[in-house]
């Protein structure tokens, strides 16, 4: 059986390099392999509202931004159904019934939620919708029969939760035929790429930490950000030996640079290993490495920027595509919703003679 792929992002800001390396790259690969039955990418506005209830405008305005980021990064809306979560109302029904299968303490143990509660200062005033979002996300995943989901490493606990709900549903309602499929998250094997570090070298790259390079940043911005990026605090003089581990400039090179970049931008070296070796030994300055990184990133970002410009001339078409795709996604979700209710015995029409 071919895969059903579903993944998504919250529309709270533009996508950055962390999104690209963490999952977008894999999403594009899966799209181009073409070995799937259905492929959905959800713009998770409902989930974004769980910690942005007062900022509806921000969420609303970012829907088109995220859609443009997808398309300019290489997602083809002809091959992938990009839809808006809140326009698929069936998802709320799944969520309601799943909520009876999960305990509050289970949600409180979710490591991603735990961290997010801290980040947001929600310890003393936790919105129910927020702590509940792993259940709502399980609905997103299970409603479509998702088999695989290319996501960032922080999403693993959400898939564990979704699998637990499948088991719990099966134990509780003992469906005669399979209703829900066990989903699997696909994450980068490289731990660093699962959560690409931010420019500060401390936290992962994230919108809220203000330490990100965005897919839509212009060249001057990219340059400025890279020049300020954290390298090695003990590498003060060019002659000092430098450290690669924890040095974000090298981490970004690991993620983005290819051998051909050396021939084009830094022909004194053949490859990244040689460059690293020189840095470790001493005698290689940060500025030189950073300038190289700017070139490498520009090679990647310039075509994305061009496609973004193109998209900006087709905003209406992109909105119409999102609306139509949401309508189609809704039809797909409805099918499984009926199966679920049948399995639960919520089929009152059977009382009719
Ligand atoms: N939680 C994801 C994020 O923060 C977004 C998301 C919502 C998602 N529903 C999903 C991801 C279903 C994968 C599958 O980016």
Coordinates of C-alpha atoms and ligand atoms in Angstrom, one line a residue:
X1 CA 0.0 0.0 0.0
X2 CA 1.2 3.5 -0.9
X3 CA 1.8 6.1 1.8
X4 CA -0.6 8.8 2.9
X5 CA 1.6 11.7 3.9
X6 CA 0.4 14.6 6.1
X7 CA 2.4 17.3 7.9
X8 CA 2.0 20.9 8.8
X9 CA 3.1 24.1 10.4
X10 CA 1.5 26.8 12.6
X11 CA 1.1 30.0 10.7
X12 CA 2.7 32.3 13.3
X13 CA 5.5 33.7 11.1
X14 CA 7.6 33.0 8.1
X15 CA 9.5 29.7 7.7
X16 CA 13.2 29.7 8.5
X17 CA 16.2 27.6 7.8
X18 CA 15.4 25.4 10.8
X19 CA 12.1 24.5 9.2
X20 CA 13.8 23.7 5.9
X21 CA 16.5 21.5 7.3
X22 CA 14.2 19.9 10.0
X23 CA 11.4 18.9 7.6
X24 CA 10.8 20.9 4.5
X25 CA 13.7 19.4 2.7
X26 CA 12.4 15.9 3.4
X27 CA 8.9 16.9 2.4
X28 CA 10.1 18.1 -1.0
X29 CA 12.1 14.9 -1.5
X30 CA 9.0 12.8 -0.7
X31 CA 7.0 14.9 -3.2
X32 CA 9.5 14.4 -5.9
X33 CA 9.8 10.7 -5.3
X34 CA 6.0 10.7 -5.9
X35 CA 5.5 7.3 -4.2
X36 CA 2.3 8.2 -2.3
X37 CA -1.4 7.9 -2.6
X38 CA -2.2 11.3 -1.0
X39 CA -0.1 14.1 0.3
X40 CA -1.4 16.8 2.6
X41 CA 0.3 19.8 4.1
X42 CA -1.8 21.5 6.7
X43 CA -1.5 25.2 7.7
X44 CA -2.4 24.7 11.3
X45 CA -4.2 27.9 12.2
X46 CA -6.5 26.3 14.8
X47 CA -3.5 25.0 16.6
X48 CA -1.7 28.5 16.3
X49 CA -4.7 30.0 18.1
X50 CA -4.2 27.8 21.1
X51 CA -1.6 30.3 22.3
X52 CA -2.6 33.3 20.1
X53 CA -6.3 33.6 21.0
X54 CA -5.9 37.4 21.1
X55 CA -3.8 37.6 17.9
X56 CA -6.2 36.3 15.3
X57 CA -4.9 38.8 12.8
X58 CA -1.3 37.6 13.2
X59 CA -2.4 34.0 12.5
X60 CA -4.7 35.0 9.7
X61 CA -2.1 37.0 7.9
X62 CA 0.6 34.4 8.2
X63 CA -1.5 31.7 6.4
X64 CA -0.6 33.2 3.0
X65 CA 3.0 33.8 4.1
X66 CA 3.5 30.1 5.0
X67 CA 1.8 29.0 1.8
X68 CA 4.2 31.2 -0.2
X69 CA 7.1 29.9 1.7
X70 CA 6.1 26.3 0.9
X71 CA 5.6 27.0 -2.8
X72 CA 8.8 29.1 -3.1
X73 CA 10.8 26.4 -1.3
X74 CA 9.7 23.8 -3.9
X75 CA 6.3 22.3 -2.7
X76 CA 4.2 21.9 -5.8
X77 CA 0.5 22.6 -5.1
X78 CA -0.4 20.3 -8.0
X79 CA 1.2 17.4 -6.3
X80 CA 0.4 18.3 -2.6
X81 CA -2.9 19.3 -1.1
X82 CA -2.0 22.4 1.0
X83 CA -5.0 23.3 3.1
X84 CA -6.2 25.4 6.1
X85 CA -6.9 23.5 9.3
X86 CA -9.8 25.6 10.5
X87 CA -11.6 25.0 7.2
X88 CA -11.9 21.3 7.9
X89 CA -14.5 21.3 10.6
X90 CA -14.6 17.5 10.9
X91 CA -11.3 17.7 12.8
X92 CA -13.1 19.2 15.8
X93 CA -15.4 16.2 15.9
X94 CA -12.4 13.8 16.0
X95 CA -10.9 15.9 18.7
X96 CA -14.0 15.8 20.9
X97 CA -14.2 12.0 20.9
X98 CA -10.4 11.5 21.3
X99 CA -10.5 13.8 24.4
X100 CA -12.3 11.0 26.3
X101 CA -9.5 8.6 25.6
X102 CA -6.6 10.7 27.1
X103 CA -5.9 11.7 30.6
X104 CA -4.8 15.2 31.7
X105 CA -1.7 13.8 33.3
X106 CA -0.7 12.1 30.1
X107 CA -0.9 15.5 28.3
X108 CA 1.1 17.1 31.1
X109 CA 3.9 14.5 30.6
X110 CA 4.3 15.5 26.9
X111 CA 7.9 16.8 26.7
X112 CA 7.2 19.3 23.9
X113 CA 4.2 20.7 25.7
X114 CA 6.1 20.9 28.9
X115 CA 8.8 23.0 27.3
X116 CA 6.3 25.2 25.4
X117 CA 4.4 25.9 28.6
X118 CA 7.6 27.1 30.2
X119 CA 8.5 29.2 27.2
X120 CA 5.1 30.9 27.2
X121 CA 4.9 31.4 30.9
X122 CA 1.7 29.4 31.0
X123 CA 2.5 27.6 34.3
X124 CA -0.1 29.5 36.2
X125 CA -2.7 30.2 33.5
X126 CA -2.7 27.4 31.1
X127 CA -5.4 27.6 28.4
X128 CA -7.3 24.2 28.1
X129 CA -7.0 24.5 24.3
X130 CA -3.2 24.7 24.6
X131 CA -2.7 21.6 26.7
X132 CA -5.2 19.8 24.5
X133 CA -3.5 20.5 21.2
X134 CA -1.7 17.1 21.1
X135 CA -5.1 15.6 20.9
X136 CA -6.2 18.0 18.2
X137 CA -3.0 17.2 16.4
X138 CA -3.8 13.5 16.7
X139 CA -7.1 14.3 15.0
X140 CA -5.2 16.0 12.2
X141 CA -3.0 13.0 11.7
X142 CA -5.6 10.2 12.1
X143 CA -8.4 11.8 10.2
X144 CA -6.6 11.3 6.9
X145 CA -5.2 7.9 7.5
X146 CA -1.7 9.3 7.7
X147 CA 1.0 6.6 7.4
X148 CA 4.1 8.9 7.4
X149 CA 4.7 12.5 8.4
X150 CA 8.0 14.4 7.7
X151 CA 8.3 16.7 10.8
X152 CA 10.9 18.3 13.1
X153 CA 12.2 16.3 16.0
X154 CA 10.0 18.2 18.5
X155 CA 6.9 16.6 16.9
X156 CA 7.8 13.0 18.0
X157 CA 5.8 13.1 21.2
X158 CA 2.7 14.2 19.2
X159 CA 2.9 11.0 17.1
X160 CA 3.4 8.9 20.2
X161 CA 0.2 10.4 21.5
X162 CA -1.6 9.8 18.2
X163 CA -0.5 6.1 18.3
X164 CA -1.7 5.8 21.9
X165 CA -5.1 7.1 20.8
X166 CA -5.3 4.5 18.0
X167 CA -4.6 1.8 20.6
X168 CA -7.0 3.2 23.1
X169 CA -9.7 3.6 20.5
X170 CA -9.3 0.0 19.3
X171 CA -9.4 -1.3 22.9
X172 CA -12.4 0.8 23.8
X173 CA -14.6 0.3 20.7
X174 CA -13.2 -2.8 19.2
X175 CA -14.0 -1.8 15.6
X176 CA -14.7 -4.7 13.2
X177 CA -12.8 -3.0 10.5
X178 CA -9.7 -0.9 10.8
X179 CA -10.7 2.8 11.3
X180 CA -7.4 4.4 12.2
X181 CA -3.9 3.7 10.8
X182 CA -0.8 3.8 12.9
X183 CA 1.1 6.9 11.9
X184 CA 4.9 7.3 11.9
X185 CA 7.0 10.5 12.1
X186 CA 9.9 10.8 9.8
X187 CA 12.7 13.0 11.3
X188 CA 16.2 13.8 10.2
X189 CA 18.7 11.2 11.4
X190 CA 21.1 14.1 12.3
X191 CA 20.2 15.2 15.8
X192 CA 21.5 18.7 15.1
X193 CA 19.3 19.1 12.0
X194 CA 16.2 17.9 14.0
X195 CA 16.6 21.2 15.9
X196 CA 18.9 23.4 13.9
X197 CA 20.5 25.8 16.4
X198 CA 19.7 29.5 16.2
X199 CA 22.3 32.2 15.4
X200 CA 22.9 32.7 19.1
X201 CA 24.1 29.1 19.4
X202 CA 22.0 28.5 22.5
X203 CA 18.4 27.7 21.5
X204 CA 17.0 26.0 18.4
X205 CA 16.2 28.3 15.6
X206 CA 12.7 29.6 16.3
X207 CA 10.5 32.5 15.5
X208 CA 10.0 33.4 19.2
X209 CA 13.7 33.4 20.0
X210 CA 14.5 35.9 17.3
X211 CA 17.6 33.9 16.2
X212 CA 16.5 32.8 12.8
X213 CA 17.4 33.3 9.1
X214 CA 14.1 33.2 7.2
X215 CA 13.6 31.8 3.7
X216 CA 12.3 35.3 2.7
X217 CA 15.3 37.3 4.2
X218 CA 17.0 39.5 1.6
X219 CA 20.7 39.2 0.9
X220 CA 21.8 42.1 3.1
X221 CA 19.8 40.7 6.0
X222 CA 21.3 37.3 5.6
X223 CA 24.8 38.8 5.5
X224 CA 24.2 40.9 8.6
X225 CA 22.8 37.9 10.5
X226 CA 25.6 35.6 9.6
X227 CA 28.3 38.2 10.5
X228 CA 26.8 38.3 14.0
X229 CA 26.4 34.5 14.4
X230 CA 27.9 32.7 17.4
X231 CA 31.1 30.8 16.6
X232 CA 33.6 29.9 19.3
X233 CA 34.0 32.2 22.2
X234 CA 37.6 31.2 22.7
X235 CA 38.6 31.8 19.1
X236 CA 39.8 35.4 19.6
X237 CA 42.7 35.7 17.3
X238 CA 42.9 34.2 13.8
X239 CA 45.9 32.2 15.0
X240 CA 44.0 30.6 17.9
X241 CA 42.8 27.0 17.4
X242 CA 39.0 26.9 16.9
X243 CA 36.3 24.6 17.9
X244 CA 33.8 23.1 15.5
X245 CA 31.4 21.6 18.0
X246 CA 28.7 24.1 19.0
X247 CA 29.9 26.5 16.3
X248 CA 26.8 27.4 14.4
X249 CA 28.6 28.7 11.3
X250 CA 30.0 25.2 10.8
X251 CA 26.7 23.6 11.7
X252 CA 25.0 25.6 8.9
X253 CA 27.8 24.7 6.6
X254 CA 27.2 21.0 7.5
X255 CA 23.6 21.5 6.6
X256 CA 23.9 23.5 3.4
X257 CA 27.3 23.4 1.8
X258 CA 28.2 21.0 -1.0
X259 CA 31.6 20.3 -2.5
X260 CA 30.9 22.4 -5.6
X261 CA 30.5 25.4 -3.4
X262 CA 34.2 25.2 -2.6
X263 CA 35.2 25.3 -6.3
X264 CA 32.9 28.3 -6.8
X265 CA 33.5 30.4 -3.6
X266 CA 36.5 29.1 -1.8
X267 CA 38.8 27.2 -4.1
X268 CA 41.7 27.1 -1.6
X269 CA 39.9 24.2 0.0
X270 CA 38.5 21.1 -1.6
X271 CA 35.8 20.3 0.9
X272 CA 34.3 21.0 4.4
X273 CA 36.7 18.5 6.1
X274 CA 39.7 20.5 5.0
X275 CA 38.1 23.8 6.1
X276 CA 37.3 22.3 9.5
X277 CA 40.7 20.9 9.9
X278 CA 42.3 24.3 9.3
X279 CA 39.9 26.0 11.7
X280 CA 40.8 23.5 14.4
X281 CA 44.5 23.9 13.8
X282 CA 44.3 27.7 14.0
X283 CA 45.1 30.3 11.4
X284 CA 41.6 30.5 9.9
X285 CA 39.5 33.6 10.8
X286 CA 35.8 33.6 11.5
X287 CA 35.1 36.3 8.9
X288 CA 36.4 34.2 6.1
X289 CA 34.3 31.2 7.1
X290 CA 31.3 33.5 7.5
X291 CA 31.7 35.1 4.1
X292 CA 31.8 31.6 2.6
X293 CA 28.6 30.7 4.5
X294 CA 26.8 33.8 3.1
X295 CA 27.7 32.6 -0.4
X296 CA 26.5 29.1 0.3
X297 CA 23.2 30.3 1.8
X298 CA 22.7 32.8 -1.0
X299 CA 23.1 30.0 -3.5
X300 CA 20.2 28.3 -1.8
X301 CA 18.0 31.3 -1.0
X302 CA 18.3 33.4 -4.2
X303 CA 16.0 31.1 -6.3
X304 CA 13.5 30.8 -3.4
X305 CA 13.4 34.6 -3.3
X306 CA 12.7 34.7 -7.0
X307 CA 9.8 32.3 -6.7
X308 CA 8.5 34.3 -3.8
X309 CA 8.3 37.4 -6.0
X310 CA 6.4 35.4 -8.6
X311 CA 4.0 34.1 -5.9
X312 CA 3.3 37.7 -4.8
X313 CA 1.8 38.3 -8.2
X314 CA -0.6 35.4 -7.8
X315 CA -2.1 35.9 -4.3
X316 CA -5.7 35.4 -5.3
X317 CA -4.9 32.1 -7.1
X318 CA -3.0 30.9 -4.0
X319 CA -6.0 31.7 -1.8
X320 CA -8.4 30.0 -4.1
X321 CA -6.1 26.9 -4.2
X322 CA -6.1 26.8 -0.4
X323 CA -9.9 27.1 -0.2
X324 CA -10.5 24.4 -2.8
X325 CA -8.0 22.1 -1.2
X326 CA -9.6 22.6 2.2
X327 CA -12.9 21.6 0.7
X328 CA -11.4 18.4 -0.7
X329 CA -9.6 17.6 2.6
X330 CA -12.9 18.0 4.3
X331 CA -14.5 15.4 2.1
X332 CA -11.6 13.0 2.9
X333 CA -11.9 13.6 6.6
X334 CA -15.6 13.1 6.6
X335 CA -15.3 9.6 5.2
X336 CA -13.2 8.5 8.1
X337 CA -15.4 10.4 10.6
X338 CA -18.4 8.4 9.5
X339 CA -16.4 5.2 10.0
X340 CA -15.3 6.2 13.4
X341 CA -18.8 7.1 14.6
X342 CA -20.1 3.8 13.2
X343 CA -17.4 1.9 15.1
X344 CA -18.4 3.8 18.3
X345 CA -22.0 2.9 17.8
X346 CA -23.0 6.6 17.1
X347 CA -25.1 5.6 14.2
X348 CA -28.6 6.6 15.3
X349 CA -30.0 6.4 11.8
X350 CA -30.0 2.6 12.2
X351 CA -33.0 3.0 14.5
X352 CA -35.0 4.0 11.5
X353 CA -37.0 1.1 10.0
Ligands
LIG1 N1 2.6 21.0 15.7 C1 3.1 21.3 14.4 C2 4.1 22.5 14.6 O1 4.1 23.2 15.6 C3 2.0 21.7 13.4 C4 1.0 20.6 13.2 C5 -0.3 20.7 13.5 C6 1.3 19.3 12.6 N2 -0.9 19.5 13.1 C7 0.0 18.7 12.5 C8 2.4 18.7 12.1 C9 -0.1 17.4 12.1 C10 2.3 17.4 11.6 C11 1.0 16.7 11.6 O2 4.8 22.8 13.7

